[in-house]
Coordinates of C-alpha atoms in Angstrom, one line a residue:
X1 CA 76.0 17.0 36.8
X2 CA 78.1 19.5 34.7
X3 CA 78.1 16.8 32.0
X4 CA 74.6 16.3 32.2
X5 CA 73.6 20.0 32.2
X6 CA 75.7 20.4 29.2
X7 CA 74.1 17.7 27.0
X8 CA 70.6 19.0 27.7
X9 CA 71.9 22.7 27.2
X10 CA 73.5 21.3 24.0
X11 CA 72.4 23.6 20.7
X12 CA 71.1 21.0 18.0
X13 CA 69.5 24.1 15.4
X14 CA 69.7 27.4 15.1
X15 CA 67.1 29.9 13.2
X16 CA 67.3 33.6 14.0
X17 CA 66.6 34.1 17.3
X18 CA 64.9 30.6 18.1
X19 CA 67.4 27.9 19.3
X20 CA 66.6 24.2 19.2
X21 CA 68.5 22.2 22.5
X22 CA 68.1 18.5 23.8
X23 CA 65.7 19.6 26.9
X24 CA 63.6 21.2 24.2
X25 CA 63.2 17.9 22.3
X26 CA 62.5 16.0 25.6
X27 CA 59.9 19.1 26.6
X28 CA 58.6 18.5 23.8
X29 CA 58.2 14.6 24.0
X30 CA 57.2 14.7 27.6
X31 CA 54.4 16.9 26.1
X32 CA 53.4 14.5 23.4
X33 CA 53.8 11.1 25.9
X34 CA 51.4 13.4 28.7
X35 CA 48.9 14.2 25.9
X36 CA 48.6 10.1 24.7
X37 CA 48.7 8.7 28.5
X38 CA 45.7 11.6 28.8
X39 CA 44.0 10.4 26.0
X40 CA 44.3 7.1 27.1
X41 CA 42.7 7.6 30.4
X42 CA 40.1 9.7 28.9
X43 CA 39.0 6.4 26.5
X44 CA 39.3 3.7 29.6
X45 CA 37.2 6.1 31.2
X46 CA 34.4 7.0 28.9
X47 CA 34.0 2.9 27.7
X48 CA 34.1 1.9 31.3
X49 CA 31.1 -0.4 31.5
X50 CA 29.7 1.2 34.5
X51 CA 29.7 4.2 33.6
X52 CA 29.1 3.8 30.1
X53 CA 24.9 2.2 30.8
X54 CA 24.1 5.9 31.4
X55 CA 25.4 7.3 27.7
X56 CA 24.7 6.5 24.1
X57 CA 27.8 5.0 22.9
X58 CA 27.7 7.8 19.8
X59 CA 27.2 10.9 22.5
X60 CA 30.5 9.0 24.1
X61 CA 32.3 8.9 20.8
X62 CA 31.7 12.6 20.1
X63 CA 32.5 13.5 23.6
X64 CA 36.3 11.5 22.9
X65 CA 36.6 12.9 19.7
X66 CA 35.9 16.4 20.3
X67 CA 38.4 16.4 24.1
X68 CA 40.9 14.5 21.9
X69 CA 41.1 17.5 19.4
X70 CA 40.9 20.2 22.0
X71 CA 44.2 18.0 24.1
X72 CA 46.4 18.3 20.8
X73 CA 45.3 21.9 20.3
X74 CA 46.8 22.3 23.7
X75 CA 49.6 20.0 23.3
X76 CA 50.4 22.1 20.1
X77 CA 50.2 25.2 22.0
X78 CA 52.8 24.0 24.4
X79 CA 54.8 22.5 22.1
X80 CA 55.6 26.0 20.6
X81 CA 55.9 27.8 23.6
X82 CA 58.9 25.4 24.4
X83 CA 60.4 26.1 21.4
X84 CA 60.1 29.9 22.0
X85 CA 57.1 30.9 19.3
X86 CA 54.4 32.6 20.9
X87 CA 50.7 31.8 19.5
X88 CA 49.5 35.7 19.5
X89 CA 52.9 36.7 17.6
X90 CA 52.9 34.2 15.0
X91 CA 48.9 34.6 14.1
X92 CA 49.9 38.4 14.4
X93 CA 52.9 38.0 12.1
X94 CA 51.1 35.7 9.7
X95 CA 47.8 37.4 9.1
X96 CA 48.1 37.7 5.6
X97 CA 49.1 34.7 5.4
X98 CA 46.4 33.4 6.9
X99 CA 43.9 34.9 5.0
X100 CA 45.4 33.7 2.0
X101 CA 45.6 30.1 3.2
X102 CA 41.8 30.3 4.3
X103 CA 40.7 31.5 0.8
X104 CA 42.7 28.4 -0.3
X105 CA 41.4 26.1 2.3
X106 CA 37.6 27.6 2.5
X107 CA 36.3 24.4 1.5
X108 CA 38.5 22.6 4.0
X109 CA 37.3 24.8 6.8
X110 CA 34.0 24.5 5.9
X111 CA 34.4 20.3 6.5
X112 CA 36.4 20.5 9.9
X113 CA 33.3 23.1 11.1
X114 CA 30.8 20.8 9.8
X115 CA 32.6 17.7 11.6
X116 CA 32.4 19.5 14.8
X117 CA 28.6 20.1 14.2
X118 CA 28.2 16.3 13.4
X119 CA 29.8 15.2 16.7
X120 CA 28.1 18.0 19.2
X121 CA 24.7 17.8 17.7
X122 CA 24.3 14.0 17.3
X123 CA 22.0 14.1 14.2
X124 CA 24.1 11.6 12.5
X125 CA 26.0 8.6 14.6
X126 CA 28.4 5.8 14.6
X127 CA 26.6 3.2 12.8
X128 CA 23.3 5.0 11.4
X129 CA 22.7 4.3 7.4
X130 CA 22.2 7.6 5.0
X131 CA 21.3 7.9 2.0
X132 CA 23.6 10.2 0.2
X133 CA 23.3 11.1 -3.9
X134 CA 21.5 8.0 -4.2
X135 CA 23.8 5.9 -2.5
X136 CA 23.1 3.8 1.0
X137 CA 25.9 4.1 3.5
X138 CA 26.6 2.7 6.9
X139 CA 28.8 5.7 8.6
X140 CA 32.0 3.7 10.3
X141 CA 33.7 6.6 11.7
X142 CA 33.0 10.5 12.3
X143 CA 36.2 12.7 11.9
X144 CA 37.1 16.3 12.3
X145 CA 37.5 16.6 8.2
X146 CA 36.0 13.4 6.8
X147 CA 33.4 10.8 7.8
X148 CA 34.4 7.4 6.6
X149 CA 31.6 4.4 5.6
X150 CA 30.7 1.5 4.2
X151 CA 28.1 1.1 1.2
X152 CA 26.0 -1.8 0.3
X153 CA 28.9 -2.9 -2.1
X154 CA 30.9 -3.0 0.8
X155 CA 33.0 -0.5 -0.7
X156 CA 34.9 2.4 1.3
X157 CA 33.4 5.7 1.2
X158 CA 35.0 8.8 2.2
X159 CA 32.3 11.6 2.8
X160 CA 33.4 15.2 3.2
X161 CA 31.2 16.2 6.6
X162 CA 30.1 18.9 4.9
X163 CA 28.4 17.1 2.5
X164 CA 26.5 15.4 4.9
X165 CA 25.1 18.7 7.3
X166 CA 24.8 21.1 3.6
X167 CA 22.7 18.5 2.0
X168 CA 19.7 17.1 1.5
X169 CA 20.3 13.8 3.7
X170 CA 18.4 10.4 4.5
X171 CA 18.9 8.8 8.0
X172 CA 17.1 5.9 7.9
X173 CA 18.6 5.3 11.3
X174 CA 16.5 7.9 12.9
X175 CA 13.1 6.5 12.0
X176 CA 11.6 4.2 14.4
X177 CA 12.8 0.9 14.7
X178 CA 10.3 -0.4 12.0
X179 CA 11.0 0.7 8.7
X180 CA 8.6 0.6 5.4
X181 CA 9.2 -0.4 2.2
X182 CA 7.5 -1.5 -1.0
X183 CA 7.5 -3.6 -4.1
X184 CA 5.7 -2.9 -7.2
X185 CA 4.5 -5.6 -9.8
X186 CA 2.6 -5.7 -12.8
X187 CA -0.1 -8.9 -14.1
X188 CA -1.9 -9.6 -17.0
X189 CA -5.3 -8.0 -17.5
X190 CA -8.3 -10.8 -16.4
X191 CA -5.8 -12.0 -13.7
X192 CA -7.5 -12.9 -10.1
X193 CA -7.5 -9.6 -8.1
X194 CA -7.9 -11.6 -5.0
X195 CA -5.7 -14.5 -6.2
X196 CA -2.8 -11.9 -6.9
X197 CA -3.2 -10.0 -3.2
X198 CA -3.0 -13.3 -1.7
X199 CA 0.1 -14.8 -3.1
X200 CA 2.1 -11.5 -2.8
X201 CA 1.4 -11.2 1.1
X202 CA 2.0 -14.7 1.6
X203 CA 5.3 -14.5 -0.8
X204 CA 6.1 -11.4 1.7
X205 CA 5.5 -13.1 4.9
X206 CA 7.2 -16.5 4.2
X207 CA 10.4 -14.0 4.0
X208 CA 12.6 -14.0 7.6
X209 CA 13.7 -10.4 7.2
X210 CA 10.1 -9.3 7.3
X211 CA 8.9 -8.1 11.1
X212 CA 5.3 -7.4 11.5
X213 CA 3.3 -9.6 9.9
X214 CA 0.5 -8.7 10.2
X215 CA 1.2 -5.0 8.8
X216 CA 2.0 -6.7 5.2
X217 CA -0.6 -5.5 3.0
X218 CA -1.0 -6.2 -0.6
X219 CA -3.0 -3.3 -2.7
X220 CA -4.0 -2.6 -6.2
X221 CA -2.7 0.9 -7.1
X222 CA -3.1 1.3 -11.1
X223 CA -4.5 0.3 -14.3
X224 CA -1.5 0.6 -16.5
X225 CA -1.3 0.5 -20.5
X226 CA -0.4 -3.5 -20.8
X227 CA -0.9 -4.3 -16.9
X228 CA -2.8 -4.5 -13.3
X229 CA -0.4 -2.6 -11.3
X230 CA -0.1 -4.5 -7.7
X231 CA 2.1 -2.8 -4.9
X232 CA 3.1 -5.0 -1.8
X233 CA 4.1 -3.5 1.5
X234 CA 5.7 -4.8 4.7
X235 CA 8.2 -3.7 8.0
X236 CA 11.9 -4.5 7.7
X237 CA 14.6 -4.1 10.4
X238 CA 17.6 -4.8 8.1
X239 CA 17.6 -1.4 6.4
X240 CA 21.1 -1.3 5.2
X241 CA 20.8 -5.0 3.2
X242 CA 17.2 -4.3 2.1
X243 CA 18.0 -4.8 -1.3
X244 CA 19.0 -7.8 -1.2
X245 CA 15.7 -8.7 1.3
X246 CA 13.5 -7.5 -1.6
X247 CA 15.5 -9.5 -4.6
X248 CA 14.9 -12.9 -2.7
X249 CA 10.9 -11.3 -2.2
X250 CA 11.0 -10.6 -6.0
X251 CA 12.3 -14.4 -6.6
X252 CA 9.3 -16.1 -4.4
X253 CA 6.7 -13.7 -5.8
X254 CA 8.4 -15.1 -9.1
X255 CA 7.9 -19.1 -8.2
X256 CA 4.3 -18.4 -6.9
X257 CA 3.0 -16.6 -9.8
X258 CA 4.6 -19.5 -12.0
X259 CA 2.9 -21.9 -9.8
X260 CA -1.0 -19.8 -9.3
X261 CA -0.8 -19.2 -13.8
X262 CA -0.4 -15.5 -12.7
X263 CA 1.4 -13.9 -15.8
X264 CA 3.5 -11.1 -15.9
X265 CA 3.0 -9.7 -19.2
X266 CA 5.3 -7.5 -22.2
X267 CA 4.7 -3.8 -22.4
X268 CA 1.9 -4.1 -25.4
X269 CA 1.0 -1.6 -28.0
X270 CA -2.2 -1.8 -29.9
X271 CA -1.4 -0.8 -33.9
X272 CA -4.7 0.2 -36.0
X273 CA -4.6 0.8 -39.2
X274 CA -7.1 2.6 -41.3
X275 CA -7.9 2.8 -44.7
X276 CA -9.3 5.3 -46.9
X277 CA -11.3 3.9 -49.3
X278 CA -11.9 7.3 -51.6
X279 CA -8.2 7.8 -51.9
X280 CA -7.3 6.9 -55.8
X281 CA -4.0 5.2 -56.0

């Protein structure tokens, strides 16, 4: 037992008055184990199926994150204490500091509030698509700091949160299921009217991605300076890959008109030229 009590008494570091030993270490591991087996149970818990009917999925996954946060706050807390720092001292002791460091880290803070906005109020979820400074994103994860998603390049995009509550933001995921869009084309002058609405709602509704078919509705919006300006409208579920929906609308719009003689003209420019028949040359 003596043997025992004098490994875990035994002094690995030394720094003023605080004193690292081998019980501290395994304090402080039992602390870090207790806080991962909590965590653990919290996450078997919260996806249990049964219980999980009753919640959104994204209210669970802020619920996790923000009890997972406040668990290594804790953790932390206790892991100092063993060592022999007290919280109130050391913010005491390090005011200045800590002033300094926030001036420094403003914008940081500024993020980590934001994330914990984004994960209490719910405005923006695991899987809803934004539109950020013109790009489409489809949000993947929600962190304290950073918000990580995917855009329609399938490229990796790191968001600072606060970007996404300070600024003027799209979710396309919180309109109703059915979402709008448009595409514009342009036709000869003397074209068919008639001839032109028809093809581009049957073009649209020949489409798979298109829901509501009966909602598609072909108009004619504009005279324009070389063109009949037609504008075609229909319901989409796939929001994030709409582009890609409208380029293969574009291409059978494209085949139709080939195939109805509907032309799609050049920008043209009219060029008169007038003489002056008194001027003496």
């Amino acid at each position: 037992m003596n043997s025992i009590k004098s490994i875990l008494e035994f002094q690995l570091l030394e720094i003023g008055k605080y004193e690292l030993k081998v019980y501290t270490l395994l304090i402080i591991a039992t602390i870090i184990l207790v806080t991962k087996f909590l965590i653990w149970i919290l996450k078997k818990t919260l996806t249990n199926k049964k219980k999980s009917q009753k919640l959104d999925q994204s209210n669970i996954y802020a619920l996790f994150q923000l009890i997972r946060y406040v668990l290594w706050i804790i953790a932390f807390s206790l892991m100092l204490d063993a060592v022999g720092i007290s919280i109130t001292i050391l913010i005491a002791g390090s005011a200045a500091l800590l002033v300094g460091v926030g001036l420094g880290l403003q914008q940081t803070f500024n993020d980590i509030v934001s994330g914990i906005i984004l994960l209490i109020e719910g405005t923006t979820k695991i899987g809803d698509v934004l539109e950020i400074d013109d790009d489409v994103i489809k949000i993947q994860n929600i962190g304290l700091r950073t918000s990580k998603g995917l855009n329609r390049d399938d490229i990796v995009v790191i968001i600072p949160n606060s970007l996404i509550t300070t600024n003027k933001v799209i979710n396309w995921s919180n309109q109703s299921k059915k979402t709008r869009f448009k595409i514009q084309v342009g036709v000869a002058y003397g074209s068919d009217v008639d001839l032109v609405i028809k093809t581009l709602n049957e073009s649209v509704m020949s489409h798979p991605e298109v829901t509501d078919k009966d909602l598609i509705e072909a108009r004619l919006i504009d005279f324009g300076n070389s063109s009949l300006d037609f504008q075609v409208l229909f319901f989409s579920d796939n929001v994030f890959r709409i582009e890609k929906v409208k380029a293969e609308i574009r291409r059978i719009i494209n085949r139709k008109f080939i195939e109805n003689k509907i032309i799609i003209p050049f920008p043209q420019v009219d060029l008169h030229i007038k003489s002056n028949p008194d001027k003496v040359t």
